[in-house]
Tab-separated table of C-alpha atoms in Angstrom:
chain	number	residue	atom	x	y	z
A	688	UNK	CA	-48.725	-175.647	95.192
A	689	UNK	CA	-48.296	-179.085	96.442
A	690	UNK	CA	-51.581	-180.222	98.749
A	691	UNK	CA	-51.368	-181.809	102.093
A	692	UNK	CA	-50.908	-185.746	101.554
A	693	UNK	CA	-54.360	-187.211	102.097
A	694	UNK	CA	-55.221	-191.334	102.921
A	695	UNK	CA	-57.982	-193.386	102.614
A	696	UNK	CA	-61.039	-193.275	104.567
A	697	UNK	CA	-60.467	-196.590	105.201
A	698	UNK	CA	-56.357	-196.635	105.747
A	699	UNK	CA	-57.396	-193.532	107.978
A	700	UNK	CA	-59.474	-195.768	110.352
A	701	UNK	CA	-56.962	-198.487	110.179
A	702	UNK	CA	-54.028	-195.523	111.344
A	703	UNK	CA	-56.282	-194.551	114.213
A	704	UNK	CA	-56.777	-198.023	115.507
A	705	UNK	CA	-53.499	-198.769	115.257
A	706	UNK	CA	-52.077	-195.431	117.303
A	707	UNK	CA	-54.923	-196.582	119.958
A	708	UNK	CA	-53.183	-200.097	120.077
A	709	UNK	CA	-49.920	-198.023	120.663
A	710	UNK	CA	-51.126	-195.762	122.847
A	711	UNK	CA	-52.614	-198.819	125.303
A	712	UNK	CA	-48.798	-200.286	124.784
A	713	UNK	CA	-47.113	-197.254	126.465
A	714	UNK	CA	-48.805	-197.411	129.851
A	715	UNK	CA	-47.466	-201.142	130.386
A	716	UNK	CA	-44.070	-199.623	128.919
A	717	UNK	CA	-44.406	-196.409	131.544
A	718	UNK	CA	-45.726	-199.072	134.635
A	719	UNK	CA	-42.164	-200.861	133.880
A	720	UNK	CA	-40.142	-197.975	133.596
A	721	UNK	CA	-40.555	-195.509	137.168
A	722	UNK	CA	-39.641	-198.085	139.493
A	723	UNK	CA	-36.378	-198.535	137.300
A	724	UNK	CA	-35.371	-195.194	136.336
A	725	UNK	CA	-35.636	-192.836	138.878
A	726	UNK	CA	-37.790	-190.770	136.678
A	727	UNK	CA	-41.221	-188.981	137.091
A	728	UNK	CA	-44.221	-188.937	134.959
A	729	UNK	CA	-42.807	-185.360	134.108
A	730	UNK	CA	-39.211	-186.058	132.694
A	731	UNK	CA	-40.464	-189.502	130.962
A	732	UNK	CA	-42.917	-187.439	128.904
A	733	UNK	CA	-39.729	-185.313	127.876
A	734	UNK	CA	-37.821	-188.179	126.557
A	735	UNK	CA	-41.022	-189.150	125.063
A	736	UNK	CA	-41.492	-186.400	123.079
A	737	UNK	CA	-37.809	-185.754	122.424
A	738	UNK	CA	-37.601	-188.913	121.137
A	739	UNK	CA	-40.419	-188.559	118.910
A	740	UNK	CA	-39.305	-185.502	117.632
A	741	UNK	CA	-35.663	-186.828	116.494
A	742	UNK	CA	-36.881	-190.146	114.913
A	743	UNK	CA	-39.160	-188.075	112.755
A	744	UNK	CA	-37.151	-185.442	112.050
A	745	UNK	CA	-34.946	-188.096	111.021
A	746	UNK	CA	-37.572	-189.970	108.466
A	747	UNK	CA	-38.336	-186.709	107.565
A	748	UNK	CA	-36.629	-186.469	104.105
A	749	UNK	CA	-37.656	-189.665	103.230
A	750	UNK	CA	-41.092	-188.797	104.124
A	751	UNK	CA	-41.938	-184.793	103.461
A	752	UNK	CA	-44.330	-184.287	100.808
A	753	UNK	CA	-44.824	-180.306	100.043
A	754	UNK	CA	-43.433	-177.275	102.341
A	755	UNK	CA	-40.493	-178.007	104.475
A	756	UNK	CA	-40.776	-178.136	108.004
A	757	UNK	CA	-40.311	-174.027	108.771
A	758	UNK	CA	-42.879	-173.299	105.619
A	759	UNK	CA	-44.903	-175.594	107.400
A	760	UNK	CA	-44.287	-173.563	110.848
A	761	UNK	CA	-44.267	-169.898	109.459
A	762	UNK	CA	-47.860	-170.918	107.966
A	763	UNK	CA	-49.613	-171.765	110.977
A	764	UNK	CA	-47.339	-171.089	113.681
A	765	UNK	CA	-49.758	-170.452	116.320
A	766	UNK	CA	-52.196	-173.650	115.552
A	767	UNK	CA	-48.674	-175.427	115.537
A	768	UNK	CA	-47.534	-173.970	118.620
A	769	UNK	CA	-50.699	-174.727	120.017
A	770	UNK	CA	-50.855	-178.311	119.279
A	771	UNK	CA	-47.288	-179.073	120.980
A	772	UNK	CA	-48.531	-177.262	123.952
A	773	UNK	CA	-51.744	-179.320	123.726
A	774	UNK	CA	-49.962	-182.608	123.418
A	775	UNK	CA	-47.240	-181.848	126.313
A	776	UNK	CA	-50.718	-180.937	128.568
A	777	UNK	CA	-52.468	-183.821	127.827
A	778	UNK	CA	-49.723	-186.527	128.640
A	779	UNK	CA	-48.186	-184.040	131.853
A	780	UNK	CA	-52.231	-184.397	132.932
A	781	UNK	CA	-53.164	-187.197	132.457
A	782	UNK	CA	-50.372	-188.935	134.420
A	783	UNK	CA	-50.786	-185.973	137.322
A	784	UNK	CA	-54.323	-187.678	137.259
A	785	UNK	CA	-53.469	-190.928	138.021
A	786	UNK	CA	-50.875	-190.054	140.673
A	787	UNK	CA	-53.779	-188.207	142.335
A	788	UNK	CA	-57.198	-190.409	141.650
A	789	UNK	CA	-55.754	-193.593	140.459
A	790	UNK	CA	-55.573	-195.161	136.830
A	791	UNK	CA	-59.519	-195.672	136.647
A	792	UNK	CA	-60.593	-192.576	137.332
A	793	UNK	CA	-58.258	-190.780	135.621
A	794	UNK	CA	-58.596	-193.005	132.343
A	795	UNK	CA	-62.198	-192.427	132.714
A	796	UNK	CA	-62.629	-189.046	132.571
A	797	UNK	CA	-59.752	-188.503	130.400
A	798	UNK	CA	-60.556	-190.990	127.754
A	799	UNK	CA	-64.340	-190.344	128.189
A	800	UNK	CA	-64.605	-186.672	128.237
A	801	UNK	CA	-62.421	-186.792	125.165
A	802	UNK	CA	-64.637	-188.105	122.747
A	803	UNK	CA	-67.892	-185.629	124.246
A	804	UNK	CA	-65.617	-182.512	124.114
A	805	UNK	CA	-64.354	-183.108	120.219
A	806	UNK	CA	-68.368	-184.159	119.312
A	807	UNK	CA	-69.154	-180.593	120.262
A	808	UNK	CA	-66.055	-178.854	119.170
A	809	UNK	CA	-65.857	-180.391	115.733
A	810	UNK	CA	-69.737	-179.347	115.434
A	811	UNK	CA	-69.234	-176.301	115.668
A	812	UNK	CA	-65.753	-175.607	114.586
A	813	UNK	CA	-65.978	-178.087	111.626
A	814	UNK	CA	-69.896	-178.746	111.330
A	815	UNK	CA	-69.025	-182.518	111.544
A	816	UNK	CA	-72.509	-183.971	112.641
A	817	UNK	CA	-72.773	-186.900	115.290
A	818	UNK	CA	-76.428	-187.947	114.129
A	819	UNK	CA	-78.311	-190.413	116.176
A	820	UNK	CA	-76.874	-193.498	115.534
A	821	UNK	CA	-73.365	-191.845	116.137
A	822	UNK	CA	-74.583	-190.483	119.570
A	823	UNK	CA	-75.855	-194.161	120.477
A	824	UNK	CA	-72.356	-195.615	119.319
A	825	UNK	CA	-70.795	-193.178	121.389
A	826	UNK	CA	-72.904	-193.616	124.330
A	827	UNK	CA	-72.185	-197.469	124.004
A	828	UNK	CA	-68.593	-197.228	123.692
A	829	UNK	CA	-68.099	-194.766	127.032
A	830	UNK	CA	-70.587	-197.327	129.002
A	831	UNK	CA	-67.865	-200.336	127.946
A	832	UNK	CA	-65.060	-198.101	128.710
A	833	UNK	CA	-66.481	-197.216	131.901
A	834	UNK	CA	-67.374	-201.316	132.805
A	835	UNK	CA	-64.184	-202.083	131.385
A	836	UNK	CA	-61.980	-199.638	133.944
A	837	UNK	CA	-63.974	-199.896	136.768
A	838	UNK	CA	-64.756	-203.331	136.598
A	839	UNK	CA	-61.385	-204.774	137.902
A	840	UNK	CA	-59.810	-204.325	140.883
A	841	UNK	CA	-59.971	-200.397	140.805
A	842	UNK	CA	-57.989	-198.321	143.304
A	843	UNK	CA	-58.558	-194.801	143.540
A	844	UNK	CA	-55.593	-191.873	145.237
A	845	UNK	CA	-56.023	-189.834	147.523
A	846	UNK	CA	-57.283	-186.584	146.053
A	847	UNK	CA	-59.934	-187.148	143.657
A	848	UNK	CA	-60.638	-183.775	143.082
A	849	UNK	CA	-57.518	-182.772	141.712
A	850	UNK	CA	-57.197	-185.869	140.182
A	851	UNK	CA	-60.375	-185.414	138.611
A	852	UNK	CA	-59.570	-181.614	137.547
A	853	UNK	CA	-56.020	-182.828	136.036
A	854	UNK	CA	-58.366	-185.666	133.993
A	855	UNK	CA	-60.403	-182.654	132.959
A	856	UNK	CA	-57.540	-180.665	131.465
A	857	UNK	CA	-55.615	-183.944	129.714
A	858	UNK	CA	-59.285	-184.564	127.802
A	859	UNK	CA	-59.215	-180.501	127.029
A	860	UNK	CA	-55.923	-181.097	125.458
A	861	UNK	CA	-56.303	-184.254	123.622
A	862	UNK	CA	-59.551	-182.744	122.442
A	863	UNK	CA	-57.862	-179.055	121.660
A	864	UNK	CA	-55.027	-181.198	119.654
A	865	UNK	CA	-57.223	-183.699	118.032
A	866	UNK	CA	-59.834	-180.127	116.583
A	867	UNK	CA	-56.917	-178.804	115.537
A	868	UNK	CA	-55.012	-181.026	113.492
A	869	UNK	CA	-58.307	-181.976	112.106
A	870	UNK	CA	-58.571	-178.592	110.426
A	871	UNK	CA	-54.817	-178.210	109.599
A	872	UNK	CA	-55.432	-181.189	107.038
A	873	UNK	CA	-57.311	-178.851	104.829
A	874	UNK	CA	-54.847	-176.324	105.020
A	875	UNK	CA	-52.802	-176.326	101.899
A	876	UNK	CA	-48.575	-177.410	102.359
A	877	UNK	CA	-49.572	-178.994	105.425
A	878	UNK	CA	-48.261	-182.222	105.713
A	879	UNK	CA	-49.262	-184.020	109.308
A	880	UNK	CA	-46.173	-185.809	109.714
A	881	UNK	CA	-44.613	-181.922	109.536
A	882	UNK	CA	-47.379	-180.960	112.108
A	883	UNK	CA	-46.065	-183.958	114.616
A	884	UNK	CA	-42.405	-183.181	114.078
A	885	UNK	CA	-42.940	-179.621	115.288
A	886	UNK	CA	-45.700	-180.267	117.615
A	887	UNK	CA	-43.472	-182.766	119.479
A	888	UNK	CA	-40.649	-180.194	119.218
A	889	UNK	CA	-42.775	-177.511	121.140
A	890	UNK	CA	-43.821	-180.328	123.525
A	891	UNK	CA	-39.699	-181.198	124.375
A	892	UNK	CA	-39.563	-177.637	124.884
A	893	UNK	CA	-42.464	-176.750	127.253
A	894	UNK	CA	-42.065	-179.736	129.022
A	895	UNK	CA	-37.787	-179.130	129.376
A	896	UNK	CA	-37.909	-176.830	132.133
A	897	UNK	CA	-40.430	-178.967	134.549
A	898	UNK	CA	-38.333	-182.216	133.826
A	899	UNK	CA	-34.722	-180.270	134.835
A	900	UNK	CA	-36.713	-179.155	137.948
A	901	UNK	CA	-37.740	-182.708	138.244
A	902	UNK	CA	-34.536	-184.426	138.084
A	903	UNK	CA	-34.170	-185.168	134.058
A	904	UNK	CA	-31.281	-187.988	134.080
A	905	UNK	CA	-32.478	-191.916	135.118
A	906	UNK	CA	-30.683	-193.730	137.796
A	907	UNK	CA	-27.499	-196.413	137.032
A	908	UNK	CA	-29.672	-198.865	137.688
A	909	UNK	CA	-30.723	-201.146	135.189
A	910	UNK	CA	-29.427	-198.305	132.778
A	911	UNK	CA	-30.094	-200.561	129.580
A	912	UNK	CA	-33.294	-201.953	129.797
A	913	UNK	CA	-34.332	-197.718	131.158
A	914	UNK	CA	-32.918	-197.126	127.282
A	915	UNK	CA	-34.707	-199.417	125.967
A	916	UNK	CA	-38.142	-198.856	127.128
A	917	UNK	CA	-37.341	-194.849	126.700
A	918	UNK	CA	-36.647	-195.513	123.109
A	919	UNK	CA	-39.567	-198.096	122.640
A	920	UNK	CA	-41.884	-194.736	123.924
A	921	UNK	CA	-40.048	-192.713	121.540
A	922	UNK	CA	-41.000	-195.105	118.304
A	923	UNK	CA	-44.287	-196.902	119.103
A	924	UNK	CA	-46.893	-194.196	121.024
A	925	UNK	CA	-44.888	-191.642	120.433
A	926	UNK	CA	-43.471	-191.153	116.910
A	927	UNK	CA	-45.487	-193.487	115.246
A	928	UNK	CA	-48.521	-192.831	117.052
A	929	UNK	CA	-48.959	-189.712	116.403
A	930	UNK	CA	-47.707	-189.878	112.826
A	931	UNK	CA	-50.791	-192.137	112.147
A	932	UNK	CA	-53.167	-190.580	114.253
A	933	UNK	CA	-52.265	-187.261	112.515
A	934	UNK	CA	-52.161	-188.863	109.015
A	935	UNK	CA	-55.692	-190.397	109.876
A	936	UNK	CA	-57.749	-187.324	110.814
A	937	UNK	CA	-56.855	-186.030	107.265
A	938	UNK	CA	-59.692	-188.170	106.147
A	939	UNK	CA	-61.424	-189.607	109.172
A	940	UNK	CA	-64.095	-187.120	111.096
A	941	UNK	CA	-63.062	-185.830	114.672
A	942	UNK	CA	-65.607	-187.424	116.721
A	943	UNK	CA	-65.203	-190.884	114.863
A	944	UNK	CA	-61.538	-190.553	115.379
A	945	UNK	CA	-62.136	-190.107	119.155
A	946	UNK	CA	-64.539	-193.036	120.008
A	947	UNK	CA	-62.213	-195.673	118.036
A	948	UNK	CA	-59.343	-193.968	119.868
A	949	UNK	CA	-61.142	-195.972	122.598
A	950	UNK	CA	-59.488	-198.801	121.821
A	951	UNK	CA	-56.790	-197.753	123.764
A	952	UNK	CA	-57.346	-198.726	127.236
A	953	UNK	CA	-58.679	-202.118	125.159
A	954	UNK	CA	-55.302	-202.648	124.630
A	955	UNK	CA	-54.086	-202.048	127.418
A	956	UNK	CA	-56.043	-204.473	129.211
A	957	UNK	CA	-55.130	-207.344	126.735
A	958	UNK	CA	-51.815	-206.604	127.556
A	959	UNK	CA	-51.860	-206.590	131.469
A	960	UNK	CA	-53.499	-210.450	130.953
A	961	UNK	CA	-51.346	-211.332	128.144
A	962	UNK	CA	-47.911	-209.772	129.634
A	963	UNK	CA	-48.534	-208.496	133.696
A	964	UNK	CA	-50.990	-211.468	134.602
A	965	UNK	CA	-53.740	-209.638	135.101
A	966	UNK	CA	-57.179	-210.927	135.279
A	967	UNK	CA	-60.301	-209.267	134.166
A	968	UNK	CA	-63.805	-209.734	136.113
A	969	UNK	CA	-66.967	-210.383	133.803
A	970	UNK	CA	-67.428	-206.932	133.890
A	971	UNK	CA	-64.415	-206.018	132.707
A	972	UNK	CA	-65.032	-208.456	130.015
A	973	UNK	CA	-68.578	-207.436	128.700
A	974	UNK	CA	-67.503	-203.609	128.985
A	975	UNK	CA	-64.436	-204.511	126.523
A	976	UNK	CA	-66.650	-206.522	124.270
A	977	UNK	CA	-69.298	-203.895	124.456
A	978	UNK	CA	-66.306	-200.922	123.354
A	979	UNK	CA	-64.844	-202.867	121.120
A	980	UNK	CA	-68.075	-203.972	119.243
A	981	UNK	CA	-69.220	-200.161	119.343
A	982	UNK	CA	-65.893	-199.055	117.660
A	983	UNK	CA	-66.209	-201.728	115.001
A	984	UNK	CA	-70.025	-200.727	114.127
A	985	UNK	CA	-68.964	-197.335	113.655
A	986	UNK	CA	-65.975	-198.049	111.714
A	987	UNK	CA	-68.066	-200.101	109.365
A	988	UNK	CA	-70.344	-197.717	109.183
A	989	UNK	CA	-68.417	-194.134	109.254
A	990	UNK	CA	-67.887	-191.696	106.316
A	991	UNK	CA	-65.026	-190.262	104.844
A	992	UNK	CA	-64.256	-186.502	106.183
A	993	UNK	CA	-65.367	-183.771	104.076
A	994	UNK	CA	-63.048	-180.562	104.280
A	995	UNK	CA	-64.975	-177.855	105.085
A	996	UNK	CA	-62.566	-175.061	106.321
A	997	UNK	CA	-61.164	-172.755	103.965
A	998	UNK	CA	-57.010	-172.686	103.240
A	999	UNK	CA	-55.146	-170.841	105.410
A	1000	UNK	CA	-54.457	-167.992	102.083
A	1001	UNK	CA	-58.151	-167.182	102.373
A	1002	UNK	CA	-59.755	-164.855	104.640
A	1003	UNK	CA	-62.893	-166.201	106.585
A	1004	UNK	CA	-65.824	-164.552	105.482
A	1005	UNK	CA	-67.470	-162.260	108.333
């Protein structure tokens, strides 16, 4: 029986920085993209993930290794199931969030919740163990994300509560979907590319019905350069994002995978400088300095994964 396709601690760190980069490229790509379109935070997550899910479903044969993609399914189908629905939460939420709190707030508790919700969950789920000097790395990294977001010119909307309760449930679901693909790379014929094909696939789906209600089609207005940024979201944080970041966890611990996911709103911010002429106070600076030099200590010094949780033919003891 063929065994899910494993990387390198080390190429597993570089595959989660690089889906962070991503990640940080899709919110200049989404900023560009509603005033153009037409299209709500609702129906651009659906060509998102529909996108996703076609470009690898494409690369598919060139890339499975193991069971086939309804194998895969039939094997897991609820943690698969479950991980779509995750994913389609956390991206629906997220940008709910920043429609009703703003960008800082919501990237705040989004992206910092994250990483404290998988540090317990992968304890006890997994009994993947912060330590002390990964609690003070992960401390460090949330102050420079904070100092980093907060730090410019930060606007806020006008219902923080919800805004702040949507934030909640986007860091459940990126947590929920990061715990769980984290244990579905011990299981045996489980290839993560597989798990992002279908997990996309049950995103499209969940998230169909909200963007029909929504209005689904963009506007004739600047139709091409709408294509264009809908496919770029489709390839770079969508498809190949999550290919990575899937491929990544098979050998890279949960709660190390969440604080150099950090990087993302890192990017982001180089971006609105480099690209949207953006300019970043002190603070701003020192927090990004401060996150990014916490994310390279603890890549330096992380350890490879062990698999602790039984295959999926094996019945847990108790």
């Amino acid at each position: 029986m063929a065994s899910s396709p494993v990387v390198s601690h080390r190429r597993g760190l570089v595959y989660i920085a690089i889906t962070a980069t991503a990640w940080g490229t899709g919110g200049a790509a989404a900023a560009m993209l509603y005033p153009i379109s037409g299209l709500g935070a609702v129906s651009v997550s659906f060509w998102r993930f529909l996108g996703g899910a076609v470009l690898l479903g494409l690369a598919w044969p060139f890339l499975r290794r193991g069971a086939g993609l309804w194998k895969q399914f039939t094997a897991a189908p609820v943690r698969l199931v479950v991980t779509g629905v995750g994913l389609a939460v956390y991206q629906t939420a997220y940008f709910a969030a920043v429609g009703a709190a703003g960008v800082a707030v919501a990237t705040v508790v989004t992206l910092g919740s994250g990483p404290v919700l998988i540090a317990i969950g992968s304890r006890i789920w997994m009994g993947e163990r912060l330590g002390r000097a990964g609690a003070v790395i992960m401390a460090t990294s949330l102050t420079g994300l904070v100092l980093l977001v907060f730090g410019g010119e930060a606007t806020s909307g006008a219902d923080s509560v919800l805004g702040i309760g949507m934030a909640l449930l986007s860091a459940f679901g990126y947590a929920g979907t990061t715990l769980l693909n984290r244990a579905m790379s011990s299981a045996q014929d489980a290839n993560p590319i597989g798990n992002a094909v279908i997990g996309f696939v049950v995103g499209s789906l969940c998230l169909l019905p909200l963007a029909l209600a929504a209005g689904i089609l963009p506007g004739p207005e600047d139709l091409g350069l709408t294509v264009v940024l809908l496919v770029y979201l489709g390839v770079g944080p969508s498809a190949l994002a999550y290919a990575l970041f899937f491929l990544g966890l098979t050998s890279v611990k949960a709660n190390t995978a969440a604080v150099i996911a950090l990087v993302e709103p890192l990017a982001a911010a180089v971006i609105g400088v480099a690209l949207l002429h953006e300019r970043l106070s002190p603070t701003a600076i020192a927090g990004g300095l401060l996150l990014l030099g916490a994310v390279v200590v603890l890549a330096v010094g992380s350890k490879p994964a062990e698999v602790s949780l039984p295959p999926p033919t094996e019945k847990p003891s108790g």
